[in-house]
């Protein structure tokens, strides 16, 4: 009689183990085995982090193993089990691995297939085709699209984190970590004690320092010491937490009437302003997206303001980027003057503070929330709905979108919702942040998400003329590394462009992203079909880079440069 060795690996997260009864059934090409209880006498099976092995013997040859069925039945009380994977040693000595990586609830059965990646066209047996189809049918019932707010990218259909499918919720320790980070942020900000500081005028800079008195970080302390200086102001547009707005300026906008006479004292090369622009030494930041955005009115006793500045910057002879002119609103005129470094110290400093404030709003709402979090959620939902776990592209994407849906759901519950933290602490709260996302959606394009193209679109690609732009330099390396890896993997599974066209699952994934996730916004430039290997490589690189490298660039610098203690709790 054929004998098999079953090795079961239980997850290492909190409460992953179980005392319940675990049964396994082998499904082969010639039939099924009987149901076998996995149990060792006088031994505590399936403990957290355990690797348990069992020898089972079946009564007859069932042929080549196709699937395995796992069943769990309650022993004492509700006791979920997290199974990482199961390894099967066949009578011939071959090893088959069946990935699981999911929670198994009480009295529930799951069916697993061997984990070797395969395209839908590579499955030849009816049983595997049926399993593949059923997996997607079940996922599409679990992962449903929903419009959280009219005009937004679509998100998961869940009112709260607890409504999410169990497999994508935070693990217990991850949930505790989230709560502790959130609580620590509130403590460090003294939000409970000093919330009035957010919604009232500050009398001096000491108020600011009182809020961040508990922060201890070498770089953030350096920023605190030098934040008033022009070089630090300019440096943050290159390598701060929002290094995606600065552009080369070849021609001044008509609504920003800076003259040579205004900035002559800031220019160091004995060139005119026009000549400096021709030599690629002038840069601009335009916060036009904020023009007309409603300011926070949640506190009727406090009037809050939002500006939409234009800021001109200059690369000096030390190759430092420094500001040389600031206009706080979009329409020039006597009531909207252009501020200069030659102005009174605090006039110039306040102008820079307004620009930093505007940069914060664009960063949090557009660069961070919209262009990484919400977009990555679209990719994640489409992946779960259209790609089975055995699909090679699923295997490529899944590590990079882990917890994205969970953290976004938490954000909709606690941060960007009505009466959430945005409403309490941000000038765009009370609906302004929603207006800003909707406005930014109109300029949301596929091309702008391809990192090399986004750099070229802003004229920032020349390393010799624009040194010390580490976001660009490191970003290109990360993009190219991901691109090369994705290309190698796709070359393994897709022999030609025709293979791409024949992959109905990848076509459904791409279509789901555009038609549902992006609400069929064809102006975005996102493809509805995928026709070539080259385009598929670029597309999957964009997905992975957005979720990893790009998110890291706009997330992890927050503590360093903003000292606001709000880096994503999910990372």
PDB file of N, CA, C and O in Angstrom, residues 145-146 153-157 164 372-384 401 404-409 412:
ATOM      1  N   UNK A 145     -15.783  45.236  -5.202  1.00  0.00           N
ATOM      2  CA  UNK A 145     -15.474  46.658  -5.366  1.00  0.00           C
ATOM      3  C   UNK A 145     -16.542  47.511  -4.675  1.00  0.00           C
ATOM      4  O   UNK A 145     -17.709  47.147  -4.615  1.00  0.00           O
ATOM      5  N   UNK A 146     -16.103  48.670  -4.195  1.00  0.00           N
ATOM      6  CA  UNK A 146     -17.033  49.621  -3.588  1.00  0.00           C
ATOM      7  C   UNK A 146     -16.500  51.032  -3.783  1.00  0.00           C
ATOM      8  O   UNK A 146     -15.289  51.265  -3.730  1.00  0.00           O
ATOM      9  N   UNK A 153     -10.932  56.432  -6.581  1.00  0.00           N
ATOM     10  CA  UNK A 153     -10.613  55.071  -7.001  1.00  0.00           C
ATOM     11  C   UNK A 153     -11.463  54.126  -6.160  1.00  0.00           C
ATOM     12  O   UNK A 153     -11.706  54.372  -4.973  1.00  0.00           O
ATOM     13  N   UNK A 154     -11.921  53.040  -6.759  1.00  0.00           N
ATOM     14  CA  UNK A 154     -12.720  52.100  -5.988  1.00  0.00           C
ATOM     15  C   UNK A 154     -11.854  51.380  -4.954  1.00  0.00           C
ATOM     16  O   UNK A 154     -10.642  51.240  -5.122  1.00  0.00           O
ATOM     17  N   UNK A 155     -12.507  50.935  -3.889  1.00  0.00           N
ATOM     18  CA  UNK A 155     -11.808  50.269  -2.800  1.00  0.00           C
ATOM     19  C   UNK A 155     -12.555  48.987  -2.445  1.00  0.00           C
ATOM     20  O   UNK A 155     -13.501  48.599  -3.125  1.00  0.00           O
ATOM     21  N   UNK A 156     -12.130  48.351  -1.353  1.00  0.00           N
ATOM     22  CA  UNK A 156     -12.743  47.087  -0.941  1.00  0.00           C
ATOM     23  C   UNK A 156     -14.126  47.358  -0.335  1.00  0.00           C
ATOM     24  O   UNK A 156     -14.346  48.377   0.319  1.00  0.00           O
ATOM     25  N   UNK A 157     -15.037  46.453  -0.550  1.00  0.00           N
ATOM     26  CA  UNK A 157     -16.383  46.582   0.004  1.00  0.00           C
ATOM     27  C   UNK A 157     -16.367  46.088   1.452  1.00  0.00           C
ATOM     28  O   UNK A 157     -16.664  44.922   1.746  1.00  0.00           O
ATOM     29  N   UNK A 164     -13.303  42.682   6.740  1.00  0.00           N
ATOM     30  CA  UNK A 164     -12.438  42.179   5.676  1.00  0.00           C
ATOM     31  C   UNK A 164     -12.318  40.666   5.745  1.00  0.00           C
ATOM     32  O   UNK A 164     -12.471  40.069   6.818  1.00  0.00           O
ATOM     33  N   UNK A 372      -0.062  56.143  -3.926  1.00  0.00           N
ATOM     34  CA  UNK A 372       0.526  54.871  -3.480  1.00  0.00           C
ATOM     35  C   UNK A 372      -0.551  54.008  -2.810  1.00  0.00           C
ATOM     36  O   UNK A 372      -0.880  52.937  -3.299  1.00  0.00           O
ATOM     37  N   UNK A 373      -1.150  54.477  -1.722  1.00  0.00           N
ATOM     38  CA  UNK A 373      -2.081  53.633  -0.963  1.00  0.00           C
ATOM     39  C   UNK A 373      -3.324  53.238  -1.759  1.00  0.00           C
ATOM     40  O   UNK A 373      -3.629  52.052  -1.905  1.00  0.00           O
ATOM     41  N   UNK A 374      -4.064  54.225  -2.236  1.00  0.00           N
ATOM     42  CA  UNK A 374      -5.325  53.902  -2.905  1.00  0.00           C
ATOM     43  C   UNK A 374      -5.087  53.153  -4.211  1.00  0.00           C
ATOM     44  O   UNK A 374      -5.843  52.235  -4.558  1.00  0.00           O
ATOM     45  N   UNK A 375      -4.049  53.525  -4.948  1.00  0.00           N
ATOM     46  CA  UNK A 375      -3.755  52.835  -6.199  1.00  0.00           C
ATOM     47  C   UNK A 375      -3.315  51.396  -5.941  1.00  0.00           C
ATOM     48  O   UNK A 375      -3.744  50.474  -6.643  1.00  0.00           O
ATOM     49  N   UNK A 376      -2.476  51.199  -4.937  1.00  0.00           N
ATOM     50  CA  UNK A 376      -2.030  49.842  -4.627  1.00  0.00           C
ATOM     51  C   UNK A 376      -3.200  48.965  -4.206  1.00  0.00           C
ATOM     52  O   UNK A 376      -3.247  47.766  -4.514  1.00  0.00           O
ATOM     53  N   UNK A 377      -4.175  49.542  -3.522  1.00  0.00           N
ATOM     54  CA  UNK A 377      -5.371  48.772  -3.157  1.00  0.00           C
ATOM     55  C   UNK A 377      -6.124  48.308  -4.400  1.00  0.00           C
ATOM     56  O   UNK A 377      -6.629  47.186  -4.449  1.00  0.00           O
ATOM     57  N   UNK A 378      -6.186  49.159  -5.411  1.00  0.00           N
ATOM     58  CA  UNK A 378      -6.814  48.765  -6.682  1.00  0.00           C
ATOM     59  C   UNK A 378      -6.096  47.548  -7.266  1.00  0.00           C
ATOM     60  O   UNK A 378      -6.732  46.565  -7.671  1.00  0.00           O
ATOM     61  N   UNK A 379      -4.775  47.610  -7.318  1.00  0.00           N
ATOM     62  CA  UNK A 379      -4.008  46.475  -7.842  1.00  0.00           C
ATOM     63  C   UNK A 379      -4.263  45.220  -7.006  1.00  0.00           C
ATOM     64  O   UNK A 379      -4.403  44.119  -7.544  1.00  0.00           O
ATOM     65  N   UNK A 380      -4.302  45.376  -5.679  1.00  0.00           N
ATOM     66  CA  UNK A 380      -4.467  44.222  -4.793  1.00  0.00           C
ATOM     67  C   UNK A 380      -5.834  43.570  -4.984  1.00  0.00           C
ATOM     68  O   UNK A 380      -5.933  42.340  -5.078  1.00  0.00           O
ATOM     69  N   UNK A 381      -6.889  44.377  -5.035  1.00  0.00           N
ATOM     70  CA  UNK A 381      -8.231  43.812  -5.196  1.00  0.00           C
ATOM     71  C   UNK A 381      -8.351  43.098  -6.538  1.00  0.00           C
ATOM     72  O   UNK A 381      -8.871  41.973  -6.622  1.00  0.00           O
ATOM     73  N   UNK A 382      -7.868  43.730  -7.605  1.00  0.00           N
ATOM     74  CA  UNK A 382      -7.918  43.100  -8.928  1.00  0.00           C
ATOM     75  C   UNK A 382      -7.111  41.808  -8.953  1.00  0.00           C
ATOM     76  O   UNK A 382      -7.511  40.828  -9.585  1.00  0.00           O
ATOM     77  N   UNK A 383      -5.990  41.801  -8.247  1.00  0.00           N
ATOM     78  CA  UNK A 383      -5.168  40.583  -8.171  1.00  0.00           C
ATOM     79  C   UNK A 383      -5.942  39.443  -7.515  1.00  0.00           C
ATOM     80  O   UNK A 383      -5.989  38.321  -8.028  1.00  0.00           O
ATOM     81  N   UNK A 384      -6.555  39.722  -6.364  1.00  0.00           N
ATOM     82  CA  UNK A 384      -7.310  38.680  -5.671  1.00  0.00           C
ATOM     83  C   UNK A 384      -8.504  38.200  -6.496  1.00  0.00           C
ATOM     84  O   UNK A 384      -8.857  37.019  -6.469  1.00  0.00           O
ATOM     85  N   UNK A 401       1.790  43.782  -1.673  1.00  0.00           N
ATOM     86  CA  UNK A 401       0.495  44.396  -1.349  1.00  0.00           C
ATOM     87  C   UNK A 401      -0.049  43.871  -0.026  1.00  0.00           C
ATOM     88  O   UNK A 401      -1.184  44.165   0.333  1.00  0.00           O
ATOM     89  N   UNK A 404      -2.007  46.090   2.567  1.00  0.00           N
ATOM     90  CA  UNK A 404      -2.429  47.360   1.970  1.00  0.00           C
ATOM     91  C   UNK A 404      -3.926  47.586   2.145  1.00  0.00           C
ATOM     92  O   UNK A 404      -4.367  48.672   2.537  1.00  0.00           O
ATOM     93  N   UNK A 405      -4.728  46.566   1.848  1.00  0.00           N
ATOM     94  CA  UNK A 405      -6.177  46.721   1.976  1.00  0.00           C
ATOM     95  C   UNK A 405      -6.541  46.962   3.437  1.00  0.00           C
ATOM     96  O   UNK A 405      -7.413  47.786   3.745  1.00  0.00           O
ATOM     97  N   UNK A 406      -5.853  46.285   4.350  1.00  0.00           N
ATOM     98  CA  UNK A 406      -6.146  46.446   5.776  1.00  0.00           C
ATOM     99  C   UNK A 406      -5.827  47.862   6.244  1.00  0.00           C
ATOM    100  O   UNK A 406      -6.636  48.499   6.930  1.00  0.00           O
ATOM    101  N   UNK A 407      -4.648  48.376   5.892  1.00  0.00           N
ATOM    102  CA  UNK A 407      -4.272  49.713   6.373  1.00  0.00           C
ATOM    103  C   UNK A 407      -5.156  50.778   5.740  1.00  0.00           C
ATOM    104  O   UNK A 407      -5.518  51.770   6.378  1.00  0.00           O
ATOM    105  N   UNK A 408      -5.554  50.587   4.488  1.00  0.00           N
ATOM    106  CA  UNK A 408      -6.440  51.553   3.855  1.00  0.00           C
ATOM    107  C   UNK A 408      -7.824  51.557   4.505  1.00  0.00           C
ATOM    108  O   UNK A 408      -8.442  52.604   4.671  1.00  0.00           O
ATOM    109  N   UNK A 409      -8.291  50.366   4.862  1.00  0.00           N
ATOM    110  CA  UNK A 409      -9.583  50.278   5.541  1.00  0.00           C
ATOM    111  C   UNK A 409      -9.514  50.972   6.901  1.00  0.00           C
ATOM    112  O   UNK A 409     -10.444  51.686   7.301  1.00  0.00           O
ATOM    113  N   UNK A 412      -9.709  54.669   6.316  1.00  0.00           N
ATOM    114  CA  UNK A 412     -11.076  55.136   6.067  1.00  0.00           C
ATOM    115  C   UNK A 412     -11.908  55.127   7.355  1.00  0.00           C
ATOM    116  O   UNK A 412     -12.871  55.888   7.482  1.00  0.00           O
TER     117      UNK A 412
END
